[in-house]
Amino acid sequence: MLEEIDAHDRDLDENDPRDLMDQYLLEMRRTGNPEFSKLQLVMICLDMFGAGYDTSSSTLSWCVLYLTIYPEMQERCYQETCDHLGTDQPLRAEHSSMLHYCQAFIAECQRLGQVAVASVMHRLTSQYTLPSGHVLPKDCIVLSNIKKHMTDPKHWDEPQTFNPNRDIHRGGSINLNDLSVDQRKSFNL
């Protein structure tokens, strides 16, 4: 990882940062802040790889399980893919905007499969008062209980029921900015 960071540092174009590594290295150069170090960047990158791997593999496992349990949903995902891409075209990330039911199916797998039960930890940069009136002091470490939120009957109709259609609108579209999808995001302070 350090070799990759060093390569980014050598090739860094301050006017055209390519990715997180470039942005981080730019911040190191701009501020001189000792908390920004290459060792810290290595740790951030390893955390991101670890989190991404775990979330992706868990999501795929839940998708396979739910596709097996609900063959009619498997058929609907397959049919939607065939309708938009045919059977001879490889699936790419840019195709996801056409595959509304497939997107809703994956989102529901993540919600009910509880791919993440809690958010990553954050440190508060200022004091924060919760709606309950409890005061969290500056520098307090906080995280969200995603599991509770994703199964809370105040936010979800029949929260224990697997239902990708909860995110499908009339006409078959899915709106990723709709409240039902935003509910999937953790409550970050």
Coordinates of C-alpha atoms in Angstrom, one line a residue, residues 5 7-9 11-13 16-28 30 41:
I5 CA 1.0 5.9 -2.0
A7 CA 3.7 6.4 -6.6
H8 CA 0.7 8.7 -6.2
D9 CA 3.0 11.2 -4.4
D11 CA 2.8 11.6 -10.0
L12 CA 0.6 13.9 -8.1
D13 CA -1.0 16.7 -10.2
D16 CA -6.2 17.3 -11.1
P17 CA -6.4 15.0 -8.1
R18 CA -7.5 11.5 -9.2
D19 CA -8.7 9.9 -6.1
L20 CA -8.7 9.8 -2.3
M21 CA -5.0 9.2 -2.1
D22 CA -4.3 12.3 -4.2
Q23 CA -6.7 14.4 -2.1
Y24 CA -5.1 13.2 1.1
L25 CA -1.5 13.9 -0.2
L26 CA -2.6 17.4 -1.3
E27 CA -4.0 18.0 2.2
M28 CA -0.7 16.9 3.7
R30 CA -1.2 22.2 2.1
L41 CA -3.2 7.1 4.8

